PDB file of N, CA and C in Angstrom:
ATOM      1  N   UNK A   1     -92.830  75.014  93.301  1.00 51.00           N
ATOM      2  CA  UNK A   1     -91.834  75.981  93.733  1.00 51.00           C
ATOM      3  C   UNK A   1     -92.459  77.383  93.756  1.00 51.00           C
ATOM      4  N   UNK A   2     -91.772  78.326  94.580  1.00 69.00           N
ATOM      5  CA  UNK A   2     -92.575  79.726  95.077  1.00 69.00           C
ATOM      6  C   UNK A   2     -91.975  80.415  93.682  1.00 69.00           C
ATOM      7  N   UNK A   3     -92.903  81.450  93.188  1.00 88.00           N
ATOM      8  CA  UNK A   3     -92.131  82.548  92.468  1.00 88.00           C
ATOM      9  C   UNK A   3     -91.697  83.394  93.075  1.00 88.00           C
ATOM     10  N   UNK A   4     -90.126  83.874  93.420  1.00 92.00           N
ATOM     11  CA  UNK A   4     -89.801  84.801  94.024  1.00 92.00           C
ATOM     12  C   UNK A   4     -90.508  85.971  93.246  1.00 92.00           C
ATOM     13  N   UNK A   5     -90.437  86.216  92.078  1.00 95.00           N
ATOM     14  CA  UNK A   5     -91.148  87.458  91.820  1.00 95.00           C
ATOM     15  C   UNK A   5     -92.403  87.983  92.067  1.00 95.00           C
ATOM     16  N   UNK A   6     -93.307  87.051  92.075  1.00 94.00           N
ATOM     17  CA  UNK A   6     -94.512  87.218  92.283  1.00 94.00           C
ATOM     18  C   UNK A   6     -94.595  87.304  93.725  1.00 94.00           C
ATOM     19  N   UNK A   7     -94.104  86.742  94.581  1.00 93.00           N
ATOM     20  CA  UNK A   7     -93.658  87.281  96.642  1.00 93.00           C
ATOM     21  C   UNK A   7     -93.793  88.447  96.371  1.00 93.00           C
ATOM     22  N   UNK A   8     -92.527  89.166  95.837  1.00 96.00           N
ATOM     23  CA  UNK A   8     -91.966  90.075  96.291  1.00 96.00           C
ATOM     24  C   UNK A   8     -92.828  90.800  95.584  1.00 96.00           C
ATOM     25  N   UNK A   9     -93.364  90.951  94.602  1.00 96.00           N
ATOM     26  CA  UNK A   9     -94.418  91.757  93.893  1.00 96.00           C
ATOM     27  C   UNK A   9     -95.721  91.838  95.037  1.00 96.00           C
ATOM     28  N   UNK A  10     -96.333  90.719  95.486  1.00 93.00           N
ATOM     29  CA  UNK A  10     -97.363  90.571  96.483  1.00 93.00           C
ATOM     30  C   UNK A  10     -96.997  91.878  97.542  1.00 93.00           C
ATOM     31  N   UNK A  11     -95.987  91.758  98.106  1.00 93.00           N
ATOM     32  CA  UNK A  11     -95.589  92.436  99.519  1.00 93.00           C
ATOM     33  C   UNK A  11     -95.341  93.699  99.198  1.00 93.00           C
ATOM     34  N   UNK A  12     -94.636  94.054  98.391  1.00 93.00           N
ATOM     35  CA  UNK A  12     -94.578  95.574  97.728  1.00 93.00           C
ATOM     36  C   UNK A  12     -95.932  96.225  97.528  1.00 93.00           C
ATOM     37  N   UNK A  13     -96.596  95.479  96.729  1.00 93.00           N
ATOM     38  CA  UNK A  13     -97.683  96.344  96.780  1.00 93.00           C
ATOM     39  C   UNK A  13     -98.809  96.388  98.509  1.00 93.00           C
ATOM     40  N   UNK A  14     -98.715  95.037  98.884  1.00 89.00           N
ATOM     41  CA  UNK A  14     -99.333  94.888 100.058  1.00 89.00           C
ATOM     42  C   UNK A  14     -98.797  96.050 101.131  1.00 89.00           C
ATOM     43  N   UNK A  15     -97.525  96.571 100.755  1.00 89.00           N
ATOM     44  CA  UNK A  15     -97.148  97.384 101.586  1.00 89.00           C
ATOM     45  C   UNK A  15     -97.444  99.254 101.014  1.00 89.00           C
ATOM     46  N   UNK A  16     -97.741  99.081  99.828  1.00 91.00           N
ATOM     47  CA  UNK A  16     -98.773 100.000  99.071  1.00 91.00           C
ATOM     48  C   UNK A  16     -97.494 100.983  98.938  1.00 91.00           C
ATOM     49  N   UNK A  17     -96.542 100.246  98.306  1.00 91.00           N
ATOM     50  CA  UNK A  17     -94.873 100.944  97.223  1.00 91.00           C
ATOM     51  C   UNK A  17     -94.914 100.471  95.968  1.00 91.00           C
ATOM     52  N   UNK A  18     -94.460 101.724  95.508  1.00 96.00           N
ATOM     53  CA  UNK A  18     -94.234 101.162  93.908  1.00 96.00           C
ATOM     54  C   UNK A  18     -92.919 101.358  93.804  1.00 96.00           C
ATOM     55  N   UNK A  19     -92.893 100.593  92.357  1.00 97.00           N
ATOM     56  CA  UNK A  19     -91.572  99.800  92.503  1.00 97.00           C
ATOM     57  C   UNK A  19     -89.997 101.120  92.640  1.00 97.00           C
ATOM     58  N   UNK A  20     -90.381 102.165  92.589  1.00 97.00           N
ATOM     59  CA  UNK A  20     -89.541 103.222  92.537  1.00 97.00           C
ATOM     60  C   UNK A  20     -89.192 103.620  93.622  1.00 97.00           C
ATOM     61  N   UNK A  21     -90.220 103.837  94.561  1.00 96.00           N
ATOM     62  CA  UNK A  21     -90.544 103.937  96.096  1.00 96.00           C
ATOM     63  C   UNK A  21     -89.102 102.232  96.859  1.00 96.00           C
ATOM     64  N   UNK A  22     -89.474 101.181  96.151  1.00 97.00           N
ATOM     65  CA  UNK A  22     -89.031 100.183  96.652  1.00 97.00           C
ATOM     66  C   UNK A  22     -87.202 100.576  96.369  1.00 97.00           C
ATOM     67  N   UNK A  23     -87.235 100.627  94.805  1.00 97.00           N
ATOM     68  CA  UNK A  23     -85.786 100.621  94.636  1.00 97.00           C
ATOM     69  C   UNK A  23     -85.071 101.707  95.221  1.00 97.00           C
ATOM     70  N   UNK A  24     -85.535 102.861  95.194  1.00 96.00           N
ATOM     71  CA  UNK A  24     -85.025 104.010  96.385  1.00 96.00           C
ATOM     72  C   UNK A  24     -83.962 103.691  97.473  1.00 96.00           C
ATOM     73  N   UNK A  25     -85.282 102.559  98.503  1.00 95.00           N
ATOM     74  CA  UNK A  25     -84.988 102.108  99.623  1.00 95.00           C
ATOM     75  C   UNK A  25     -83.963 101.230  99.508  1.00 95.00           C
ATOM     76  N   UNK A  26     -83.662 100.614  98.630  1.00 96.00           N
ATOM     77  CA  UNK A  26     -82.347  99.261  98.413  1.00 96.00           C
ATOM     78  C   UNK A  26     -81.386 100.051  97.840  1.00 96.00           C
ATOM     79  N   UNK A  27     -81.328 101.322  96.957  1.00 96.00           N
ATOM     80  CA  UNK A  27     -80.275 101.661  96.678  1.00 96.00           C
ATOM     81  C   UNK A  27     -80.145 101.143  94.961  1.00 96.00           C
ATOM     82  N   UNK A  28     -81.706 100.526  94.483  1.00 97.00           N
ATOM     83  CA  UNK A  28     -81.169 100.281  92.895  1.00 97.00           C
ATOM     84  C   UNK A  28     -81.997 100.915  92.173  1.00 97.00           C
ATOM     85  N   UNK A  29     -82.178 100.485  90.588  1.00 97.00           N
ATOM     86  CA  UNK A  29     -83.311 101.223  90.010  1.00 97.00           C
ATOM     87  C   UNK A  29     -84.267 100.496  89.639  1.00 97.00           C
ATOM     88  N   UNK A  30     -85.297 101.408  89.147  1.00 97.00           N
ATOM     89  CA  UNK A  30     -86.763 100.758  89.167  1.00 97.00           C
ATOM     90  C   UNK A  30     -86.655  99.419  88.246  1.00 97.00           C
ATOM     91  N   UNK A  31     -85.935  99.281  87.280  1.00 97.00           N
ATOM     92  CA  UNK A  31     -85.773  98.598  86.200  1.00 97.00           C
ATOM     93  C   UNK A  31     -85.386  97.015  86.931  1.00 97.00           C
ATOM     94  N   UNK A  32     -84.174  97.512  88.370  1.00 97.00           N
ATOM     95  CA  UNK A  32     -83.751  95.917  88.951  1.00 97.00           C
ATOM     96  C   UNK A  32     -85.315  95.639  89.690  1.00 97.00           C
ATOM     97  N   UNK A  33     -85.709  96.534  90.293  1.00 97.00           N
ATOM     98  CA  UNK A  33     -86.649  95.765  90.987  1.00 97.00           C
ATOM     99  C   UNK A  33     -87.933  94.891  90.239  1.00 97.00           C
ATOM    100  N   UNK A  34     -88.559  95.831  88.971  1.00 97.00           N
ATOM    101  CA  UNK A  34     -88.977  95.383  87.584  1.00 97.00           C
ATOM    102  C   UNK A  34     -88.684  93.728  87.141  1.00 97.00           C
ATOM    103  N   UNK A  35     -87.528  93.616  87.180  1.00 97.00           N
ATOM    104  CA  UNK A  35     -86.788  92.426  86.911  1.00 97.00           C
ATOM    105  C   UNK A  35     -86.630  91.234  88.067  1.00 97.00           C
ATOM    106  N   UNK A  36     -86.620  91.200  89.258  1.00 96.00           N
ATOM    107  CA  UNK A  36     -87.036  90.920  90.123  1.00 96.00           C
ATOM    108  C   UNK A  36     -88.760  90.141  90.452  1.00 96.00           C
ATOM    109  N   UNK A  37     -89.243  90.969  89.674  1.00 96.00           N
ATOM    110  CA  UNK A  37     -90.925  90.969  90.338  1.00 96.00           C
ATOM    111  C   UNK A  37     -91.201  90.050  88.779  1.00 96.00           C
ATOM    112  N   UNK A  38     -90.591  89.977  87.652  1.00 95.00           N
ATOM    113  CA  UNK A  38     -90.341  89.390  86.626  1.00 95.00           C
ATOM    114  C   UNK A  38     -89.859  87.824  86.776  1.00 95.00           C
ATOM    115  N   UNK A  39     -89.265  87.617  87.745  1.00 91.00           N
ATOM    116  CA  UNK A  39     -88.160  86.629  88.008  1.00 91.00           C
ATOM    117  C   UNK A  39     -87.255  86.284  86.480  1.00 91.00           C
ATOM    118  N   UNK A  40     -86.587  87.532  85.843  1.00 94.00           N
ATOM    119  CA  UNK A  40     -85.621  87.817  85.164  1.00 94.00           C
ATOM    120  C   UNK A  40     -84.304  87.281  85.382  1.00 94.00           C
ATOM    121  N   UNK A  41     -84.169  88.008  86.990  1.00 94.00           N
ATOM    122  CA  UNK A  41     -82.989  88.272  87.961  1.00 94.00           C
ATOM    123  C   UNK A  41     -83.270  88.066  89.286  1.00 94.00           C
ATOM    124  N   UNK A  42     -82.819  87.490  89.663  1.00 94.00           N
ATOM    125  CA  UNK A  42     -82.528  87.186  91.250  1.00 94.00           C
ATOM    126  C   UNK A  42     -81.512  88.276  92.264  1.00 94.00           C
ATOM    127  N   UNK A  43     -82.074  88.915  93.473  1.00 96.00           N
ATOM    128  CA  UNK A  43     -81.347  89.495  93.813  1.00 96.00           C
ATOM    129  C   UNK A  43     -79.516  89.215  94.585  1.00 96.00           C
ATOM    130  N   UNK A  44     -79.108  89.423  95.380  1.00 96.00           N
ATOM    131  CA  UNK A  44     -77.313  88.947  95.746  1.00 96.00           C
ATOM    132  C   UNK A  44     -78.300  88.600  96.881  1.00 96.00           C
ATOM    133  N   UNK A  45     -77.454  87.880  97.750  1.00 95.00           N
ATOM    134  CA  UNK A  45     -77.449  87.662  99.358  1.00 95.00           C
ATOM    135  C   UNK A  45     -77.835  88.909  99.761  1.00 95.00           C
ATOM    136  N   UNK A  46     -77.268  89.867  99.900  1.00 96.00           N
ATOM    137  CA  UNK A  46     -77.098  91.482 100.389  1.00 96.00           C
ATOM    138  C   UNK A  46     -78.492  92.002 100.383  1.00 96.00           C
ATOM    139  N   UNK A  47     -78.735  92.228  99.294  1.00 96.00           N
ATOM    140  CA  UNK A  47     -80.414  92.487  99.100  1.00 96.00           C
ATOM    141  C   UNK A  47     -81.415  91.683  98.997  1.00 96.00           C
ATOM    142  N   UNK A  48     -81.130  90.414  99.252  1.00 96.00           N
ATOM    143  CA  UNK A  48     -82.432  89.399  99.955  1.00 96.00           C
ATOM    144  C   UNK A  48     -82.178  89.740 101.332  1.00 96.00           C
ATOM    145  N   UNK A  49     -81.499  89.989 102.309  1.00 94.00           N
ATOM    146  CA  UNK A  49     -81.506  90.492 103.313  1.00 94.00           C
ATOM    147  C   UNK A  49     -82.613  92.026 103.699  1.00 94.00           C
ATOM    148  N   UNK A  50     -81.924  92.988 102.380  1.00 95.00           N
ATOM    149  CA  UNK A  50     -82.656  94.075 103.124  1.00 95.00           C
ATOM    150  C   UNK A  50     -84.019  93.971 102.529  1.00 95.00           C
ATOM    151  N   UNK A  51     -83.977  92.841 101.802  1.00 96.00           N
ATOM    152  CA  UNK A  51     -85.830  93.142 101.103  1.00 96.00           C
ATOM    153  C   UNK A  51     -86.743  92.612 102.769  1.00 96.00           C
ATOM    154  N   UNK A  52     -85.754  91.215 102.776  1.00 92.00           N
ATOM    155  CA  UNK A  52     -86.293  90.633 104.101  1.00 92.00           C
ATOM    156  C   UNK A  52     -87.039  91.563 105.300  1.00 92.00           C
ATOM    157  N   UNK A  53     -85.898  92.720 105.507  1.00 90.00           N
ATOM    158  CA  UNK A  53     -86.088  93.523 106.738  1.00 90.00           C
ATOM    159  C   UNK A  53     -87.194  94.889 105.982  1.00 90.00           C
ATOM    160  N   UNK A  54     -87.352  95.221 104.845  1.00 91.00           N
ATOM    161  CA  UNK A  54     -87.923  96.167 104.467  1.00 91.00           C
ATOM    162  C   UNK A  54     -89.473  95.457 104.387  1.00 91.00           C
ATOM    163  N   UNK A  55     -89.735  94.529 104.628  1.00 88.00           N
ATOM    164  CA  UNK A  55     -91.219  94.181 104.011  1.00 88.00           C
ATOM    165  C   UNK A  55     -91.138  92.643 105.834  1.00 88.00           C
ATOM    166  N   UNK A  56     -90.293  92.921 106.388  1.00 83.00           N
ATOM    167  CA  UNK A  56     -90.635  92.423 107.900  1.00 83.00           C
ATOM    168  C   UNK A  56     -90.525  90.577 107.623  1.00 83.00           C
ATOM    169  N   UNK A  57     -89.859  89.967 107.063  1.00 87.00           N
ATOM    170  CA  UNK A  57     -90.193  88.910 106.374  1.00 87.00           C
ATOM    171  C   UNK A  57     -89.160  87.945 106.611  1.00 87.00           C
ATOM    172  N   UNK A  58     -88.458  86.735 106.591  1.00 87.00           N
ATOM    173  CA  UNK A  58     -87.432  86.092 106.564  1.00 87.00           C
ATOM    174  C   UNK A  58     -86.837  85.900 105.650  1.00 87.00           C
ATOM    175  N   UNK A  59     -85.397  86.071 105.039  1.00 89.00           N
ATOM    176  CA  UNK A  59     -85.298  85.231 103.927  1.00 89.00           C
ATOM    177  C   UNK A  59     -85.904  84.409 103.317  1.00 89.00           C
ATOM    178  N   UNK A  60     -86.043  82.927 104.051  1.00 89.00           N
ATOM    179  CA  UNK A  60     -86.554  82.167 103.607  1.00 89.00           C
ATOM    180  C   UNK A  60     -87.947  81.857 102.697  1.00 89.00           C
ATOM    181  N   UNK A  61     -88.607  83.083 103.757  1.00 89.00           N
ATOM    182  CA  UNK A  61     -90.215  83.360 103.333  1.00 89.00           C
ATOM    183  C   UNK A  61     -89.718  83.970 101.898  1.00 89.00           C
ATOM    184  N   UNK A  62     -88.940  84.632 101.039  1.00 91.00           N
ATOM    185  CA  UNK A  62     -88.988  85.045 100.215  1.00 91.00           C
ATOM    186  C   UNK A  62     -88.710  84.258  98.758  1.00 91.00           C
ATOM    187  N   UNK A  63     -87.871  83.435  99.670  1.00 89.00           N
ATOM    188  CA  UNK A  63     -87.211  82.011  98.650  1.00 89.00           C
ATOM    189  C   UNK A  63     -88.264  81.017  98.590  1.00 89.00           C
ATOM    190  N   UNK A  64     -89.087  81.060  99.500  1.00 86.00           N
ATOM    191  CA  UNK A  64     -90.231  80.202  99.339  1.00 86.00           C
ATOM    192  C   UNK A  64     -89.621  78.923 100.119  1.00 86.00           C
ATOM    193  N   UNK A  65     -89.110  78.875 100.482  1.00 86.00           N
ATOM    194  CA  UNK A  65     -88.428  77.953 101.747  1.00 86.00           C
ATOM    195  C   UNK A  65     -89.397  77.715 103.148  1.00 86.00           C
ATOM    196  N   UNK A  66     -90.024  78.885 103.511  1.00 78.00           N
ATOM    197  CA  UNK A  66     -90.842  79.156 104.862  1.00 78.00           C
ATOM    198  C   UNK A  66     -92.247  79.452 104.424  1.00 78.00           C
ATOM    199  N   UNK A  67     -93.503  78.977 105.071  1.00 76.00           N
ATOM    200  CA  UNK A  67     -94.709  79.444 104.071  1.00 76.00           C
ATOM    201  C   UNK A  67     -94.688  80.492 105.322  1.00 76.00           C
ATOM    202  N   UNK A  68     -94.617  80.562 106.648  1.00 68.00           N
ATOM    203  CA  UNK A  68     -94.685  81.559 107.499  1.00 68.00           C
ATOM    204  C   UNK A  68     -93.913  83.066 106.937  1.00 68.00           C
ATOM    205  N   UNK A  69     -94.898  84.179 106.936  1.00 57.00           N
ATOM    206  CA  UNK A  69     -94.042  85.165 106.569  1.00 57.00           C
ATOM    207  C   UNK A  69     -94.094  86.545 107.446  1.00 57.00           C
ATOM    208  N   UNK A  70     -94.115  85.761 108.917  1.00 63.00           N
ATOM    209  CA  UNK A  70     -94.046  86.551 110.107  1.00 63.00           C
ATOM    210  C   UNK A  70     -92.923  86.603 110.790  1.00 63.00           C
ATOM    211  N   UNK A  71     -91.979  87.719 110.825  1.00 64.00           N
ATOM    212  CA  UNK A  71     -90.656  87.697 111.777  1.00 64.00           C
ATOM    213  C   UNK A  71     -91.168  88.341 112.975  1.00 64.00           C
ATOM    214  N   UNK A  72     -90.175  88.875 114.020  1.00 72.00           N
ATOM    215  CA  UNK A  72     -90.535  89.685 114.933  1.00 72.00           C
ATOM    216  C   UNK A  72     -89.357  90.324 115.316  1.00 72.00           C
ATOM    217  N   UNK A  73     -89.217  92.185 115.071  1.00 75.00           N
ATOM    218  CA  UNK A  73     -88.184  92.786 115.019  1.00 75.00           C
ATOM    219  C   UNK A  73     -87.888  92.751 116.680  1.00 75.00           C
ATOM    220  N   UNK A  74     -86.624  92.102 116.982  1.00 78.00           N
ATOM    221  CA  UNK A  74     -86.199  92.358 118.305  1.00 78.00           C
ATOM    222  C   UNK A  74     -85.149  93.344 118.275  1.00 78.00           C
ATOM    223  N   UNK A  75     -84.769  93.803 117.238  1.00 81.00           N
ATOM    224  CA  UNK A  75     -83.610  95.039 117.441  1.00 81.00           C
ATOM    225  C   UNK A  75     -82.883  95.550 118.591  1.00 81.00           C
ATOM    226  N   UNK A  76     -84.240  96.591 119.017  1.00 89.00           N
ATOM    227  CA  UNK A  76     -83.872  97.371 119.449  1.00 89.00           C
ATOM    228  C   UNK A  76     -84.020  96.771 121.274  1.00 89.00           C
ATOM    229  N   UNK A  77     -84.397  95.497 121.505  1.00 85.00           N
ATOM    230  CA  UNK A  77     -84.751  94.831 123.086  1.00 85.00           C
ATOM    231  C   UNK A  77     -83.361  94.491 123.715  1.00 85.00           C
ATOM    232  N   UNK A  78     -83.252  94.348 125.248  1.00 90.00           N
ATOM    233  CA  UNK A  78     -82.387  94.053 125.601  1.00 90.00           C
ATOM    234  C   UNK A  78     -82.571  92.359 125.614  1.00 90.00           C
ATOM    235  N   UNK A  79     -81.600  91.269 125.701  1.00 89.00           N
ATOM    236  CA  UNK A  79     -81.542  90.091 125.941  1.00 89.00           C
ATOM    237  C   UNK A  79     -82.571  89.832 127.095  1.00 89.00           C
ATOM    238  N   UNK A  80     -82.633  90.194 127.906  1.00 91.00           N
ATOM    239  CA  UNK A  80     -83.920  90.085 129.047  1.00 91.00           C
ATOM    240  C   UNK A  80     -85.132  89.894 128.193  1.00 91.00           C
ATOM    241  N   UNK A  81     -85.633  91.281 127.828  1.00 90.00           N
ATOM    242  CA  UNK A  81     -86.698  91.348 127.385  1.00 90.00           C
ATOM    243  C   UNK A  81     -86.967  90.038 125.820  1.00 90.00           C
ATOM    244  N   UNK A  82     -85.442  89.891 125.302  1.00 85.00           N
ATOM    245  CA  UNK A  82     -86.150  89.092 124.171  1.00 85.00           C
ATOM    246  C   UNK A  82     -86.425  87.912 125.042  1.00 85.00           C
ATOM    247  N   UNK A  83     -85.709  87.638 126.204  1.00 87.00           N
ATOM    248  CA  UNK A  83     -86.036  85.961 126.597  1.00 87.00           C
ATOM    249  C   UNK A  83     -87.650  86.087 127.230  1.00 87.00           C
ATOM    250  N   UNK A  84     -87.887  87.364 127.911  1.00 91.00           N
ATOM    251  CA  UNK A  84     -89.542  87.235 128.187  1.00 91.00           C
ATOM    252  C   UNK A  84     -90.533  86.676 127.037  1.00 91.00           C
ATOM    253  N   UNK A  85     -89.860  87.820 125.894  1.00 89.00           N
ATOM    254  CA  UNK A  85     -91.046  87.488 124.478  1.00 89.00           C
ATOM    255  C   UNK A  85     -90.759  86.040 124.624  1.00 89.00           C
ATOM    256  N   UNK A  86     -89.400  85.091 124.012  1.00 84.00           N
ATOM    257  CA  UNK A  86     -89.385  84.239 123.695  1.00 84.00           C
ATOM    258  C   UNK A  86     -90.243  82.826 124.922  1.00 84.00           C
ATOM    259  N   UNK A  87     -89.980  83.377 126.338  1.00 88.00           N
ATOM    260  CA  UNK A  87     -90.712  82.319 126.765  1.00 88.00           C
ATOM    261  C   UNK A  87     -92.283  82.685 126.728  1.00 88.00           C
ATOM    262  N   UNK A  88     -92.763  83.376 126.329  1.00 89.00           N
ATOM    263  CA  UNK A  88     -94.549  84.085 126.438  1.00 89.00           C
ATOM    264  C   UNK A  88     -94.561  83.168 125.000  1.00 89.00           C
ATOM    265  N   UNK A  89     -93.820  83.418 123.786  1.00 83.00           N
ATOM    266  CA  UNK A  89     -93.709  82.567 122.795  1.00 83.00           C
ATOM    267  C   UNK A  89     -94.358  81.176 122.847  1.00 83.00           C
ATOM    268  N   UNK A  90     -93.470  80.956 123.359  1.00 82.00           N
ATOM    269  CA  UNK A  90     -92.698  79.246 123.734  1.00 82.00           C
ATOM    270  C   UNK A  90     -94.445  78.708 124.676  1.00 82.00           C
ATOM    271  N   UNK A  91     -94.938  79.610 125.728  1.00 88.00           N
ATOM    272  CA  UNK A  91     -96.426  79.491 126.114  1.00 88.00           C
ATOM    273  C   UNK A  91     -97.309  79.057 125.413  1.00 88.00           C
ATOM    274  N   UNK A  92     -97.920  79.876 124.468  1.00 85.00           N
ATOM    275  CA  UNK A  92     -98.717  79.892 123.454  1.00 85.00           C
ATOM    276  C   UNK A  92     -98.465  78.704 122.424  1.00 85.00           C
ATOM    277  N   UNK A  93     -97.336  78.609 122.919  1.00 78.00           N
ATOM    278  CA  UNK A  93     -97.525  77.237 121.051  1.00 78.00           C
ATOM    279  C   UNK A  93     -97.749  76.194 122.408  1.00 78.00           C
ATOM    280  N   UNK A  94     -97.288  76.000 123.541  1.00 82.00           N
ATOM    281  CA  UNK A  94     -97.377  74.492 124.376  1.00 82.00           C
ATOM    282  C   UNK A  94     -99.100  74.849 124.219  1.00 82.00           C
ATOM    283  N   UNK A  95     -99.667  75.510 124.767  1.00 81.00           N
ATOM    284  CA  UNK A  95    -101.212  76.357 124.899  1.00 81.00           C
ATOM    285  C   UNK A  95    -101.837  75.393 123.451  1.00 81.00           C
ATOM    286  N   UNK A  96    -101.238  75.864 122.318  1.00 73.00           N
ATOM    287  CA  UNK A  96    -101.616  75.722 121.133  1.00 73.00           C
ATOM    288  C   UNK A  96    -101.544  73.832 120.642  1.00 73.00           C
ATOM    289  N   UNK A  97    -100.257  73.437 121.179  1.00 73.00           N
ATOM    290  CA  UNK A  97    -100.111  71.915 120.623  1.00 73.00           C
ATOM    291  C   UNK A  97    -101.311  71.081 121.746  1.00 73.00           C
ATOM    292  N   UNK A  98    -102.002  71.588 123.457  1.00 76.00           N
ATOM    293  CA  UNK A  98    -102.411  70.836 124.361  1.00 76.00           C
ATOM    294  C   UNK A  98    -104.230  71.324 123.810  1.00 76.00           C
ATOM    295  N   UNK A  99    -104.237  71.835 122.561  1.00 73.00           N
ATOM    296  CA  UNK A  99    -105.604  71.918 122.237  1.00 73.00           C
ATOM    297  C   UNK A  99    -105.827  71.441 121.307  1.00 73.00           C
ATOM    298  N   UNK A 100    -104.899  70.910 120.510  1.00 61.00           N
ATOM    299  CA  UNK A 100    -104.672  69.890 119.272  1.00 61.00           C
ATOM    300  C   UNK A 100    -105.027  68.883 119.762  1.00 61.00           C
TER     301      UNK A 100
END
C-alpha cells in the first residue's frame, strides 16, 4: 500500500514548498500538513482535491490508487480544443500499443 504521507511529502518538496508555503495555499496550518506527511491524519475529500490540483496530480495518484501521476489541466480550453488534445492523445497510445 502507498504512504499517503510520504506522496505528498515527495511532491511538496519536489515542488520546492515547505510545509507552511503548502498550508497557506489550502487554507490550514503547518501542523495539519505536518500530520499529513506523518500519515497521523488523513485529509477530507475537499482537500484531497485541492492538494490534487496544487501539485497537478489525480486524486487517485495520491491515494496510491494510480501509479501515473500525470493529469493535464484542460481548464481553461474550449470543448473543441479538448477533443483535438484528446484525439492527438488517443494517436500516440494506438502509435504506442502498434510498437509493442
Amino acid at each position: 500500500m502507498v504512504d499517503f504521507g510520504k506522496t505528498l511529502k515527495e511532491l511538496r518538496q519536489n515542488a520546492g514548498m515547505t510545509q507552511q508555503q503548502l498550508a497557506e495555499r489550502l487554507w490550514l496550518s503547518k501542523a495539519t500538513v505536518s500530520y499529513y506527511e506523518q500519515s497521523l491524519r488523513y485529509p477530507s475529500p475537499e482537500i484531497l482535491i485541492k492538494l490534487a490540483k496544487v501539485f497537478h496530480v489525480s486524486a487517485d495518484y495520491l491515494l496510491g490508487i494510480e501509479e501515473k501521476k500525470q493529469t493535464l489541466d484542460v481548464t481553461d480550453l474550449s470543448e473543441e480544443e479538448i477533443g483535438v488534445l484528446q484525439s492527438t492523445i488517443d494517436i500516440f497510445r494506438k502509435n504506442s500499443q502498434n510498437r509493442n
